[in-house]
């Protein structure tokens, strides 16, 4: 079988020998060796089937036959750089333009989301003539040096915050500064951005851009309050800066109600730059930046061409077109809305049943389940979340965590994820949580410790 040339132990040994330990595995104590994928499922070397609840890269499903076919057929015909005329790149740009507000009419094609955000930073600085960037706390925008610098999720563990980076509070209405009981959280959080901008200006700094994931993912599957982006844009554009919407995790119909997640903020909001990656190519390395004519023309005045060897190749654009075709033919945006709402309902029922579930939030097939040790204090249940993910893996369900406390279960499955899949996952989640609660109730450490984690071994031995 392709992908299974070594037994699992040998593959792991070779990886440890040849790859850096900083290149981490999921489930490091018991990693999964994956050799095949189809739809919303992954298969290990023994043929065991795992339900994939987190792989938003395989947007329309692992190894979708139409996407694979498009890449194969174009590979047989031509694959070269974009300095030659070719129909695929203009057809693809036109198709993308039909999904976006008309102001976003100029496209750059690249290989990865990190490249897209790096280019967005360059575009913003050239257009504004400014240097500084405002970002949201806990944000992650990519692995290039330029993006580590604007990703609090990363730079706080490395060299710290640069003087040209300014961090605004994450608009989290569950555990942030302004919560669900605040009368106007969008206004309150936007005013925080305004204060950050004013503070920077008082120090003589000039803002080039505000970067935000349209739905902050690493920050904990956050849904910003409606109207927040429009209000932030007033502060940002008033400072002569541009608004960059990072759609790398959440674009292409994932939110169900709209094709792009920034559209959840209302029809009056249009970003100046949109970045795309991950799901755009269903696993093929494709990325894109869409921007306005004014921003692109300012970039052109440098006299320095923009060139990307592999970005916009005939194969990459054929793949991108195929992904759009599948989204349309299989009505996956509407599917995401229907299945996502169904999954949210099931998870809300679990919230009523299990006190460890503090919050269920999401839209479409972008959902977070915030686990807490205490409902009132909302203390992150980090260890419990890790345990739960491990138990789900034992039940052949792949899920992961995010958020500053690593306590938010994140659902970002392939868009073909079904209602039956949702029922299956929630049934297993219910069984594991019930087992944990029964074990904790019988444990002497329940009252003497914060969560009774000393009983985890017993909880882990319970059937699910």
XYZ file of C-alpha atoms in Angstrom, residues 9-451:
443
model
C 7.509 1.843 14.699
C 10.139 2.242 11.979
C 8.376 5.277 10.526
C 8.327 6.909 13.958
C 11.978 6.056 14.561
C 13.013 7.486 11.193
C 11.011 10.646 11.817
C 12.705 11.154 15.179
C 16.078 10.571 13.560
C 15.632 12.754 10.468
C 13.145 15.498 11.378
C 13.497 18.219 13.974
C 11.651 17.612 17.222
C 10.062 21.033 16.714
C 8.075 19.422 13.861
C 5.502 17.980 16.213
C 2.978 15.211 15.741
C -0.642 15.058 16.770
C -1.112 12.648 19.678
C 2.653 12.484 20.403
C 2.305 9.693 22.952
C 0.427 7.491 20.487
C 0.641 9.019 16.995
C -1.601 7.901 14.153
C 0.029 6.716 10.926
C -2.250 7.869 8.132
C -1.891 6.268 4.701
C -5.146 7.138 2.936
C -7.960 9.666 2.988
C -11.376 9.976 1.394
C -14.077 12.509 2.149
C -14.233 13.180 5.882
C -12.299 10.014 6.753
C -8.644 9.090 7.239
C -7.294 5.521 7.321
C -4.281 4.156 9.164
C -1.860 1.433 8.060
C -4.151 -1.235 9.549
C -7.155 0.046 7.610
C -8.866 1.583 10.646
C -11.210 4.451 9.727
C -10.967 7.762 11.615
C -13.557 10.524 11.400
C -11.698 13.779 10.729
C -13.302 16.693 12.587
C -10.480 19.226 12.250
C -8.901 19.132 8.785
C -10.097 22.332 7.160
C -7.331 21.991 4.553
C -9.214 19.127 2.874
C -12.037 21.595 2.400
C -14.280 19.601 0.055
C -13.054 16.240 1.356
C -9.811 14.305 1.371
C -8.726 13.299 -2.149
C -11.920 14.536 -3.768
C -11.942 12.756 -7.144
C -12.814 15.864 -9.180
C -9.995 17.869 -7.618
C -7.527 15.007 -8.063
C -8.641 14.603 -11.672
C -8.212 18.319 -12.420
C -4.650 18.296 -11.080
C -3.786 15.093 -12.941
C -5.149 16.239 -16.282
C -3.432 19.634 -16.117
C -0.169 18.026 -14.967
C -0.223 15.893 -18.101
C -0.639 18.963 -20.293
C 1.390 21.839 -18.794
C 2.733 23.103 -15.488
C 4.885 26.200 -15.637
C 5.097 29.648 -14.077
C 2.623 32.481 -14.576
C 4.804 34.640 -16.842
C 3.240 32.984 -19.870
C -0.330 33.649 -20.912
C -2.654 30.864 -19.795
C -6.429 30.684 -19.453
C -6.482 28.988 -16.057
C -5.121 31.929 -14.072
C -7.514 34.488 -15.559
C -10.486 32.121 -15.366
C -9.683 31.452 -11.721
C -9.264 35.121 -10.839
C -12.595 35.860 -12.524
C -14.360 33.086 -10.608
C -12.939 34.327 -7.307
C -13.946 37.907 -8.118
C -17.560 36.766 -8.466
C -17.562 35.689 -4.806
C -16.151 38.960 -3.440
C -17.339 42.575 -3.157
C -16.586 44.404 -6.395
C -13.961 46.628 -4.732
C -11.718 43.569 -4.259
C -10.804 43.134 -7.896
C -7.040 42.529 -8.132
C -5.482 39.143 -7.356
C -2.053 37.772 -6.518
C -1.473 34.013 -6.420
C 0.953 32.339 -4.053
C 1.695 28.976 -2.418
C 0.636 29.311 1.213
C -1.350 31.355 3.662
C 1.865 32.563 5.233
C 3.033 33.912 1.878
C -0.344 35.578 1.414
C -0.196 37.379 4.756
C 3.408 38.408 4.160
C 2.401 39.958 0.833
C -0.572 41.657 2.496
C 1.858 43.254 4.944
C 4.021 44.495 2.062
C 0.999 45.855 0.204
C -0.258 47.690 3.277
C 3.091 49.292 4.001
C 3.611 50.412 0.419
C 0.100 51.823 0.118
C 0.129 53.723 3.417
C 3.786 54.599 3.683
C 3.556 53.468 7.302
C 5.228 50.631 9.206
C 3.212 49.607 12.245
C 0.589 46.884 12.596
C -2.320 46.388 14.990
C -3.246 42.772 15.711
C -5.597 40.939 18.034
C -4.329 39.183 21.121
C -3.608 35.448 20.687
C -3.616 35.831 16.896
C -1.631 33.638 14.534
C -1.010 34.740 10.939
C 1.756 32.439 9.717
C 5.216 31.004 10.211
C 7.399 33.482 8.268
C 9.551 35.822 10.355
C 7.427 38.806 9.326
C 4.302 37.012 10.535
C 5.709 35.608 13.757
C 6.287 39.280 14.590
C 2.540 40.004 14.257
C 1.341 36.790 15.900
C 1.076 37.127 19.702
C 0.378 33.376 19.835
C 3.990 32.878 18.716
C 6.060 35.939 19.588
C 5.319 35.772 23.295
C 7.261 32.503 23.396
C 10.128 33.882 21.310
C 11.634 37.363 21.095
C 8.655 39.230 22.438
C 6.693 42.115 20.984
C 8.339 44.460 18.487
C 7.901 48.194 18.993
C 5.992 48.451 15.704
C 3.400 45.860 16.763
C 0.373 46.881 18.808
C -1.972 44.331 20.373
C -5.698 44.910 20.862
C -7.948 42.701 23.017
C -9.487 39.669 21.378
C -13.246 40.341 20.899
C -14.188 37.318 22.997
C -17.616 37.734 24.570
C -17.306 34.591 26.692
C -14.073 35.085 28.638
C -12.843 38.468 27.382
C -13.037 41.945 28.861
C -16.573 42.587 27.561
C -18.841 39.585 27.821
C -22.269 38.444 26.719
C -23.991 40.657 29.316
C -22.427 43.835 27.891
C -25.026 45.952 26.034
C -22.730 46.822 23.090
C -19.686 44.522 22.990
C -18.892 45.405 19.372
C -18.576 49.082 20.286
C -16.587 48.330 23.437
C -14.056 46.094 21.710
C -13.736 48.441 18.730
C -13.063 51.329 21.107
C -10.196 49.262 22.538
C -8.682 49.188 19.053
C -9.166 52.949 18.886
C -7.288 53.343 22.163
C -4.444 51.162 20.893
C -4.191 53.287 17.744
C -4.251 56.548 19.720
C -1.596 55.296 22.118
C 0.654 54.339 19.225
C 0.152 57.705 17.552
C 1.024 59.538 20.770
C 4.399 57.785 20.585
C 4.909 58.989 17.030
C 4.033 55.641 15.439
C 2.081 55.384 12.179
C -0.230 52.438 11.531
C -0.074 50.585 8.206
C -2.593 47.829 8.832
C -4.962 46.061 11.155
C -4.733 42.278 10.720
C -7.533 40.034 11.938
C -8.712 36.527 11.253
C -12.348 36.979 10.283
C -13.083 34.330 12.932
C -10.105 34.012 15.297
C -9.258 30.315 15.425
C -6.110 29.869 17.503
C -7.608 32.375 19.933
C -10.308 29.817 20.752
C -12.849 29.620 17.903
C -14.045 33.169 18.511
C -17.102 34.748 16.889
C -16.617 38.553 16.978
C -19.790 40.500 17.739
C -21.624 41.731 14.629
C -20.615 45.231 13.589
C -17.202 45.018 15.247
C -15.220 45.074 11.987
C -17.032 48.121 10.617
C -16.337 50.065 13.795
C -12.715 48.948 13.879
C -12.322 49.976 10.246
C -13.329 53.528 11.173
C -10.499 53.736 13.696
C -8.007 52.045 11.400
C -8.792 53.997 8.240
C -8.926 57.186 10.277
C -5.276 56.506 11.084
C -4.454 56.089 7.386
C -4.202 52.305 7.634
C -5.862 49.393 5.833
C -7.936 46.486 7.101
C -6.622 42.979 6.304
C -9.124 40.120 6.679
C -7.355 36.789 7.105
C -9.721 34.166 5.658
C -7.147 31.369 5.556
C -8.971 29.210 8.099
C -12.568 30.195 7.472
C -13.209 31.202 3.871
C -14.885 29.396 0.962
C -18.329 28.819 2.456
C -17.296 27.294 5.775
C -19.517 29.660 7.735
C -22.538 28.577 5.716
C -24.439 31.857 5.755
C -21.868 33.498 3.493
C -18.981 32.544 1.243
C -16.549 34.648 3.293
C -16.537 34.929 7.072
C -15.976 38.709 7.021
C -19.450 38.976 5.445
C -20.935 37.935 8.795
C -20.073 41.453 9.940
C -22.653 43.058 7.647
C -23.024 44.274 4.079
C -21.498 47.676 4.854
C -18.095 46.188 5.702
C -15.507 45.477 3.007
C -11.864 44.864 3.933
C -9.063 46.456 1.928
C -7.173 43.183 1.595
C -8.327 39.560 1.906
C -5.901 36.664 2.282
C -6.698 33.053 1.424
C -4.939 29.718 1.930
C -5.444 26.172 3.236
C -8.928 25.287 1.961
C -8.472 27.163 -1.328
C -6.595 24.192 -2.824
C -8.001 21.245 -0.851
C -4.466 20.165 0.065
C -2.678 21.515 -3.004
C -0.366 24.451 -2.123
C -2.416 27.401 -3.367
C -2.978 30.803 -1.784
C -4.294 34.173 -2.867
C -4.405 37.847 -1.950
C -7.332 39.938 -3.173
C -7.213 43.702 -2.860
C -8.433 46.978 -4.307
C -7.176 48.667 -7.430
C -5.788 51.547 -5.352
C -3.701 49.288 -3.115
C -2.339 47.297 -6.056
C -1.449 50.428 -8.014
C 0.522 51.807 -5.084
C 2.456 48.543 -4.969
C 3.184 48.812 -8.680
C 4.820 52.233 -8.267
C 7.834 50.621 -6.619
C 8.962 49.381 -9.997
C 9.741 46.011 -8.425
C 7.789 43.192 -10.013
C 5.921 40.643 -7.943
C 6.792 37.123 -9.033
C 6.087 33.763 -7.472
C 7.595 30.734 -9.219
C 4.770 28.327 -8.398
C 1.945 30.714 -7.488
C -0.728 30.809 -10.163
C 0.634 27.856 -12.111
C -1.771 26.129 -14.528
C -2.048 23.143 -12.177
C -2.676 25.247 -9.078
C -5.365 27.250 -10.836
C -6.954 24.084 -12.242
C -7.155 22.764 -8.700
C -8.603 26.040 -7.426
C -11.252 26.026 -10.142
C -12.128 22.422 -9.321
C -12.609 23.289 -5.642
C -15.025 26.066 -6.615
C -16.843 23.659 -8.933
C -17.269 21.086 -6.163
C -18.472 23.718 -3.686
C -21.122 24.765 -6.184
C -22.171 21.361 -7.546
C -22.412 19.708 -4.118
C -23.951 22.823 -2.493
C -21.447 22.593 0.322
C -22.009 26.109 1.620
C -25.677 25.342 2.298
C -24.616 21.941 3.627
C -22.252 23.629 6.111
C -25.089 25.819 7.347
C -27.473 22.889 7.792
C -25.052 20.417 9.369
C -23.346 23.096 11.450
C -26.653 24.214 12.957
C -27.523 20.599 13.707
C -24.164 19.985 15.394
C -24.528 23.177 17.430
C -27.953 22.017 18.657
C -26.538 18.664 19.748
C -23.628 20.342 21.514
C -25.952 22.799 23.267
C -27.873 19.806 24.614
C -24.606 18.447 25.984
C -23.911 21.811 27.602
C -27.118 21.481 29.584
C -26.090 17.993 30.673
C -22.381 18.383 31.442
C -21.127 21.253 33.657
C -17.658 21.033 32.130
C -19.045 22.594 28.930
C -19.000 26.305 29.586
C -19.801 27.613 26.130
C -20.720 26.386 22.665
C -20.120 28.915 19.908
C -19.797 28.850 16.179
C -21.273 29.328 12.763
C -21.493 26.810 9.951
C -18.759 24.206 10.298
C -16.605 26.421 12.523
C -17.511 25.526 16.106
C -15.816 25.734 19.493
C -16.711 23.963 22.739
C -15.170 25.794 25.685
C -14.431 23.412 28.573
C -14.229 24.866 32.082
C -13.353 23.667 35.567
C -15.839 26.085 37.100
C -18.901 27.570 35.385
C -18.764 30.825 37.349
C -15.017 31.452 37.123
C -14.747 29.972 33.607
C -11.355 28.502 34.460
C -9.985 26.657 31.407
C -10.221 22.856 31.784
C -6.963 22.238 29.949
C -6.120 18.780 31.278
C -9.667 17.564 30.828
C -9.736 18.800 27.230
C -6.491 16.992 26.483
C -7.839 13.813 28.044
C -11.086 14.066 26.110
C -9.279 14.489 22.791
C -7.131 11.457 23.592
C -10.199 9.340 24.414
C -11.957 10.433 21.242
C -8.917 9.322 19.263
C -9.223 5.905 20.900
C -12.770 5.938 19.506
C -11.462 6.776 16.013
C -12.482 10.425 16.097
C -9.861 13.081 15.382
C -10.456 16.338 17.238
C -8.130 18.987 18.630
C -8.003 21.953 21.002
C -7.266 25.640 20.675
C -7.435 28.825 22.715
C -4.951 30.380 25.125
C -5.837 27.690 27.668
C -5.849 24.856 25.105
C -9.303 24.018 26.440
C -11.538 24.737 23.443
C -12.536 21.744 21.340
C -12.400 22.902 17.733
C -14.606 21.583 14.959
C -13.409 22.511 11.450
C -14.081 19.319 9.478
C -14.125 18.792 5.719
C -17.292 20.356 4.346
C -18.804 16.962 3.504
C -19.120 16.211 7.258
C -22.650 14.858 7.718
C -25.474 14.911 10.259
C -24.747 11.241 10.954
C -21.125 12.185 11.673
C -22.341 14.905 14.044
C -24.557 12.449 15.931
C -21.726 9.932 16.157
C -19.221 12.442 17.541
C -21.627 13.892 20.086
C -22.690 10.426 21.270
C -19.052 9.519 21.939
C -18.432 12.885 23.577
C -21.442 12.343 25.832
C -20.322 8.847 26.812
C -16.779 9.936 27.669
C -17.921 12.965 29.682
C -20.484 10.817 31.531
C -17.768 8.315 32.382
C -15.479 11.076 33.632
C -18.233 12.494 35.828
C -19.149 9.106 37.306
C -15.528 8.401 38.145
C -15.007 11.827 39.680
C -18.080 11.447 41.853
C -16.642 8.248 43.303
C -13.202 9.733 43.858
C -11.944 10.992 47.188
C -10.063 13.747 45.376
C -13.224 15.305 43.974
C -13.473 17.808 46.818
C -9.817 17.964 47.822
C -8.564 18.864 44.316
C -9.787 21.299 41.705
C -11.057 18.626 39.312
